[in-house]
Coordinates of C-alpha atoms in Angstrom, one line a residue:
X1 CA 6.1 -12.4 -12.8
X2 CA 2.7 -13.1 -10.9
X3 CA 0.7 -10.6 -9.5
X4 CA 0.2 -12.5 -5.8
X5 CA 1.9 -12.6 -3.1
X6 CA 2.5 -14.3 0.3
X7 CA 1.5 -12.3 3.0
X8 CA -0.6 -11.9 6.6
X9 CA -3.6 -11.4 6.8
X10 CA -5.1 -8.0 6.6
X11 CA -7.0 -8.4 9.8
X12 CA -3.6 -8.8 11.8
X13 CA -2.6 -5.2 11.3
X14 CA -4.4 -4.1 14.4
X15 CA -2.0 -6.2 16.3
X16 CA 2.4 -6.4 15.8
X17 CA 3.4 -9.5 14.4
X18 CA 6.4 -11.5 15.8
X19 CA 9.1 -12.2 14.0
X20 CA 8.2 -16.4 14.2
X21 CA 5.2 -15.5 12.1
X22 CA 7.3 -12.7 9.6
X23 CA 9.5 -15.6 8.7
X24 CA 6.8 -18.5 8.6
X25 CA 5.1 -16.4 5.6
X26 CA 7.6 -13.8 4.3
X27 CA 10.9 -15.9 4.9
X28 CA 12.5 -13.4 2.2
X29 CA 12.9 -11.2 5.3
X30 CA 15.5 -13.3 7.0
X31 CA 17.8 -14.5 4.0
X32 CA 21.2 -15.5 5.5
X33 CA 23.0 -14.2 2.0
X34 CA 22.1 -12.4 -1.2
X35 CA 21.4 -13.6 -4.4
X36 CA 24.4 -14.9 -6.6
X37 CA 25.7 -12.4 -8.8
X38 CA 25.8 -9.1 -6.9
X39 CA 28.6 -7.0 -7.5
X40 CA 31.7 -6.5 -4.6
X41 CA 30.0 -3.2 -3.4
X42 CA 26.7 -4.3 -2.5
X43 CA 27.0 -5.0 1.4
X44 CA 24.3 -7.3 2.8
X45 CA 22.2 -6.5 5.6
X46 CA 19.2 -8.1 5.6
X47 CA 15.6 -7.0 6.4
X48 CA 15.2 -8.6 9.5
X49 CA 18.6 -6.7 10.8
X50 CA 16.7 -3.9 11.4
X51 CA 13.7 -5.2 12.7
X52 CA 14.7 -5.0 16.6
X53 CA 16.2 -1.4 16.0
X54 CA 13.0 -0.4 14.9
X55 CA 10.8 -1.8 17.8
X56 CA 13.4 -0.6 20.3
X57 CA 12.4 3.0 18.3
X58 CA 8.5 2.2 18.7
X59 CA 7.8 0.9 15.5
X60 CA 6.4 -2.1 15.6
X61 CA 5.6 -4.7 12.1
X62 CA 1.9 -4.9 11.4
X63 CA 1.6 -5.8 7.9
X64 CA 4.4 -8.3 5.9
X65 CA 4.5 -9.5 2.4
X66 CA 6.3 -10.9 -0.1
X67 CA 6.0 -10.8 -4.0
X68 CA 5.7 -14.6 -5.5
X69 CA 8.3 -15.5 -8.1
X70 CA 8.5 -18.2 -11.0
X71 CA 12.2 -18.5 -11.1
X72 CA 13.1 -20.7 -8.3
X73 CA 16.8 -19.2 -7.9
X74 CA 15.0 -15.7 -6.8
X75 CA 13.2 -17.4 -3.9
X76 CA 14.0 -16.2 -0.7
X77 CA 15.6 -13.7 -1.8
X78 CA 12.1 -11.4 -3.3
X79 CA 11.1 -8.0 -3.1
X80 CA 9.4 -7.6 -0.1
X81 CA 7.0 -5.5 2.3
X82 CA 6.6 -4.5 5.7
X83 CA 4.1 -2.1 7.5
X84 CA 5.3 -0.6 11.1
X85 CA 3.1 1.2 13.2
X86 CA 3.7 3.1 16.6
X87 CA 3.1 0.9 19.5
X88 CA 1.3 3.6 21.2
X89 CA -1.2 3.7 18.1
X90 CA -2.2 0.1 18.5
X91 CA -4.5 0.8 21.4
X92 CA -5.0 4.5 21.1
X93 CA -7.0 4.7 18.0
X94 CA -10.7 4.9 17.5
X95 CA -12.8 3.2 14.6
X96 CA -12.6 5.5 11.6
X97 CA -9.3 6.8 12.7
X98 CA -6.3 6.6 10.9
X99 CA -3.2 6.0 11.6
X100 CA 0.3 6.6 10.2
X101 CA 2.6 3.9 9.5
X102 CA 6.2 3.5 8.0
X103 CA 6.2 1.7 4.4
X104 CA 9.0 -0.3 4.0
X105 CA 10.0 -2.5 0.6
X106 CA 13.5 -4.2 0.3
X107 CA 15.0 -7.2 -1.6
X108 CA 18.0 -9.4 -1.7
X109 CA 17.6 -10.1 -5.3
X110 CA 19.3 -6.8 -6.7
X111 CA 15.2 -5.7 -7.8
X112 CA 14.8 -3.2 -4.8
X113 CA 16.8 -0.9 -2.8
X114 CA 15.7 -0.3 0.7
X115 CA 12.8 2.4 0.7
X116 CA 10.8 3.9 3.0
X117 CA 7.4 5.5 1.9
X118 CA 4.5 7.1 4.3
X119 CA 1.2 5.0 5.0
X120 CA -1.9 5.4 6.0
X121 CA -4.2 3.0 8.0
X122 CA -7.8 3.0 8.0
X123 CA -9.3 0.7 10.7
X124 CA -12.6 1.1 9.3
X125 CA -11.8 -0.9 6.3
X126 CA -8.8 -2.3 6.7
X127 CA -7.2 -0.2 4.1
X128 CA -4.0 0.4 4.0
X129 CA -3.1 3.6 1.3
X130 CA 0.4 5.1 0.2
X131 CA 1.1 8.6 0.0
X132 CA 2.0 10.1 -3.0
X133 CA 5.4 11.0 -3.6
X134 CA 4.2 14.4 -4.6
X135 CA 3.4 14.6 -1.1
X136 CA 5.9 13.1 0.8
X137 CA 9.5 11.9 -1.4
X138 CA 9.9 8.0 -0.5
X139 CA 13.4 7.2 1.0
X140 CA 15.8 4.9 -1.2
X141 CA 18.9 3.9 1.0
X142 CA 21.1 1.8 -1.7
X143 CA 22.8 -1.1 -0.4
X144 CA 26.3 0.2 -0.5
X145 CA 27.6 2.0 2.0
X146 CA 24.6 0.7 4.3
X147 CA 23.8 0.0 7.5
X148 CA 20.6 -0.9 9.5
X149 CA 20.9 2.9 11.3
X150 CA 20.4 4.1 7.9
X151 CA 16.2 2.9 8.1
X152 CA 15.7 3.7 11.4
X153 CA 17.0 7.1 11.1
X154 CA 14.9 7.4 7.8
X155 CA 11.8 6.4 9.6
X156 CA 11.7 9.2 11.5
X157 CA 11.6 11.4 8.6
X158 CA 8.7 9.6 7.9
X159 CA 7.6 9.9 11.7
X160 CA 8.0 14.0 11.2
X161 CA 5.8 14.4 8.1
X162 CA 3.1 13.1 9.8
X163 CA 1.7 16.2 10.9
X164 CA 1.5 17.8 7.5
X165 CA 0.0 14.3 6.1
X166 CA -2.9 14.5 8.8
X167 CA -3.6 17.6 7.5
X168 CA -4.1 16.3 4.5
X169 CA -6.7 14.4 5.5
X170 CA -8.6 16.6 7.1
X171 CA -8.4 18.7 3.5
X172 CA -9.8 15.7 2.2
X173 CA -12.5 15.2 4.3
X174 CA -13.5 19.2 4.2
X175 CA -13.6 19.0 0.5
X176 CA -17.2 18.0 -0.6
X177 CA -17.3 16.4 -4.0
X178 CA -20.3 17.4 -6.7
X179 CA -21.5 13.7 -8.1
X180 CA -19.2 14.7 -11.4
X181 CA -16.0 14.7 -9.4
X182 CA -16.7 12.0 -7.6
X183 CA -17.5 10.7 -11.1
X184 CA -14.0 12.0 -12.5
X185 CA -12.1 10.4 -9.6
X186 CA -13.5 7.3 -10.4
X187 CA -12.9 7.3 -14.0
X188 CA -9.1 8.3 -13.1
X189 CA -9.1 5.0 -11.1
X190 CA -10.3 3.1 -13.6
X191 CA -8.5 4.3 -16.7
X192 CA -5.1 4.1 -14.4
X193 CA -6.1 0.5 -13.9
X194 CA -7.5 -0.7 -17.0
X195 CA -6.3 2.1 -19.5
X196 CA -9.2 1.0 -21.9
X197 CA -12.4 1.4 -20.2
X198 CA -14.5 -0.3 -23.3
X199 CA -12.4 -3.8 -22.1
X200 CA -12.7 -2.9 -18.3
X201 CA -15.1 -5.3 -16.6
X202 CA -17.1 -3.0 -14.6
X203 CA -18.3 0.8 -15.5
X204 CA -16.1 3.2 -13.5
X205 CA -19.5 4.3 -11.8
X206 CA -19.2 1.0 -9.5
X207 CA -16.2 2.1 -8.1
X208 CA -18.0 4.9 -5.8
X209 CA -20.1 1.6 -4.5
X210 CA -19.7 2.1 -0.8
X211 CA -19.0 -2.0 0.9
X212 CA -20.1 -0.5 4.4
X213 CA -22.6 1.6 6.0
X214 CA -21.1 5.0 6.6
X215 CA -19.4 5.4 3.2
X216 CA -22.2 7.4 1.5
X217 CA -20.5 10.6 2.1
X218 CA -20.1 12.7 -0.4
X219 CA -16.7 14.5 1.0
X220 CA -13.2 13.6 -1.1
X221 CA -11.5 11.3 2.2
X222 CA -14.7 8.9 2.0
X223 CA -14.7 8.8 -1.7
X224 CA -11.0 8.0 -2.1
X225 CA -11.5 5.3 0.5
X226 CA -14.3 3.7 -1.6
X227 CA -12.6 4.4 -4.9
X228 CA -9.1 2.6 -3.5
X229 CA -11.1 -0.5 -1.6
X230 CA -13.2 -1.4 -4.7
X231 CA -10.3 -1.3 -7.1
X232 CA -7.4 -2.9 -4.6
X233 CA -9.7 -5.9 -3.5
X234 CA -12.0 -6.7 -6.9
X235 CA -14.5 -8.5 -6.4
X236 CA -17.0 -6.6 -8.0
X237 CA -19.0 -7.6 -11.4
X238 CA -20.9 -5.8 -13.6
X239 CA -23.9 -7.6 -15.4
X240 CA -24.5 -4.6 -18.0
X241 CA -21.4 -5.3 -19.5
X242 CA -20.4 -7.9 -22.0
X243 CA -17.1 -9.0 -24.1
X244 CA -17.1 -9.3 -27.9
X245 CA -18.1 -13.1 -27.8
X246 CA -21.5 -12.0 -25.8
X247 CA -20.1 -13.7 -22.8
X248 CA -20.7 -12.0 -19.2
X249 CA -17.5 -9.7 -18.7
X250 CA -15.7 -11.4 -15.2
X251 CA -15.3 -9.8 -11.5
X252 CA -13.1 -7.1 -11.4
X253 CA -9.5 -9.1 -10.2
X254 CA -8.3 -7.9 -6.8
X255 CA -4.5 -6.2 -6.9
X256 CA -2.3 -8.6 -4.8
X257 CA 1.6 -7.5 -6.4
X258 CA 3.5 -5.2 -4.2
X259 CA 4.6 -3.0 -7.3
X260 CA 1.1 -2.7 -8.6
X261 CA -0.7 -2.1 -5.3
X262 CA 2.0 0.4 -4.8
X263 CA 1.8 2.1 -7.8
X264 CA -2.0 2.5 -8.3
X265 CA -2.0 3.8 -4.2
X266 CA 0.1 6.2 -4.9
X267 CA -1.6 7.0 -8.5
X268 CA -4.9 7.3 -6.2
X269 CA -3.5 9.9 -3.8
X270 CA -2.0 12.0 -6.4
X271 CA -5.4 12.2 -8.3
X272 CA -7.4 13.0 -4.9
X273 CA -4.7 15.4 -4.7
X274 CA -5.7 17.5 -8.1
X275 CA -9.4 17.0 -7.4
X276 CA -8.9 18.9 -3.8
X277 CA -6.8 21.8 -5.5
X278 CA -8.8 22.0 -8.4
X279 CA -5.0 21.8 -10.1
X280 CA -3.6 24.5 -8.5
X281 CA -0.5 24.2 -7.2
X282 CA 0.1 25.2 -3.2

């Protein structure tokens, strides 16, 4: 299955997006009919049924993608993703801010039940993180016995944990990191990602690379941001290293799959988690 997706671009998600330009790019949203083969008790709703209930709710779609597929009889019908925000947090937000959002990830292909997973939104960046389950337990509404209330209802459980997930960014950010945790979270990252980090193209080290001016702090929130862009969005090449042949190692590739990207986000948070308890549990 590849790795890439369709999707809107990243720059959008300080804005909603209508639902002309959720089905010009992520058309798996509005299939009229599930894939062939589901069983009798699986009761089609589609993504999109939900979509007014939730912006008559105040949550509004900022973020949509879909993941790519190579057997043509599953397109259309493909796991997909959509990020809501609160319509009052579209304006009310300062740079450096973040801002809460609802995760949601469906298919019509029998791969996904409906889920519902708290975000996080860094305008900063761009970045858009996952919480760990750990930290907040994703939703899964199965598609029997289903109906669009079902999300919506959900999404306020999402809405309500908000609180406790601000506070854990302020833990984050009062946590100050010595230069061998920072270390440590990066090597977590990069072992998660590459597993053997003699055939990973860059040293772990690059991770804590800040892209902007600003990121040099030394406190856990910054360093997870830096740690999570550099290893979501690639890009990054490391001259020092070589493969077996002698020949230059390549850029580090750029996560584009919904199930990877989710995966490693939540990987991420769980890890940042530890390093700010020390591995205590609370």
């Amino acid at each position: 299955m590849s790795l890439h997706s369709n999707y809107l671009p990243k720059a959008r998600e300080t804005v909603a997006i209508s639902d002309e330009e959720l089905r010009r790019v992520v058309p798996s949203i509005f299939a009229s009919q599930p894939i062939e083969g589901v069983s009798d008790k699986y009761i089609f709703l589609p993504t999109s049924s939900i979509l007014q209930g939730m912006r008559e709710n105040g949550w509004v779609p900022v973020r949509a993608e879909e993941q790519s597929v190579r057997t043509e009889a599953r397109r259309g019908f493909q796991k997909h993703l959509i990020r809501f925000a609160r319509t009052e947090h579209l304006q009310t937000w300062e740079k450096n801010q973040v801002r809460p959002e609802v995760v949601l990830l469906n298919s019509h292909d029998k791969s996904s039940a409906y889920q519902l997973h708290c975000g996080l939104f860094r305008l900063v960046c761009l970045n858009g993180m996952v919480v760990a389950d750990a930290t907040f337990e994703r939703i899964s509404i199965k598609h029997s016995g289903f109906n669009p209330d079902s999300v919506i209802e959900a999404s306020f459980k999402v809405l309500g944990a908000v609180p406790d997930i601000m506070n854990k960014v302020q833990l984050f950010q009062d946590r100050i990191l010595t230069d061998a945790e920072r270390l440590a979270l990066a090597t977590g990252a990069a072992t998660y990602r590459w597993e053997d980090l003699a055939k990973a193209p860059i040293n772990p080290s690059m991770l804590l690379n800040p892209r902007r001016y600003g990121d040099e702090a030394k406190d856990l929130w910054t360093t997870f941001n830096t740690v999570q862009e550099n290893i979501i969005r690639g890009g990054q090449r490391d001259y020092s290293r070589r493969r077996p042949d002698g020949r230059r190692m390549p850029k580090s590739r750029a996560i584009n799959g919904i199930d990877e990207d989710m995966k490693l986000n939540k990987a991420l948070w769980q890890m940042a988690e530890v390093l700010r308890t020390g591995g205590t549990q609370e």
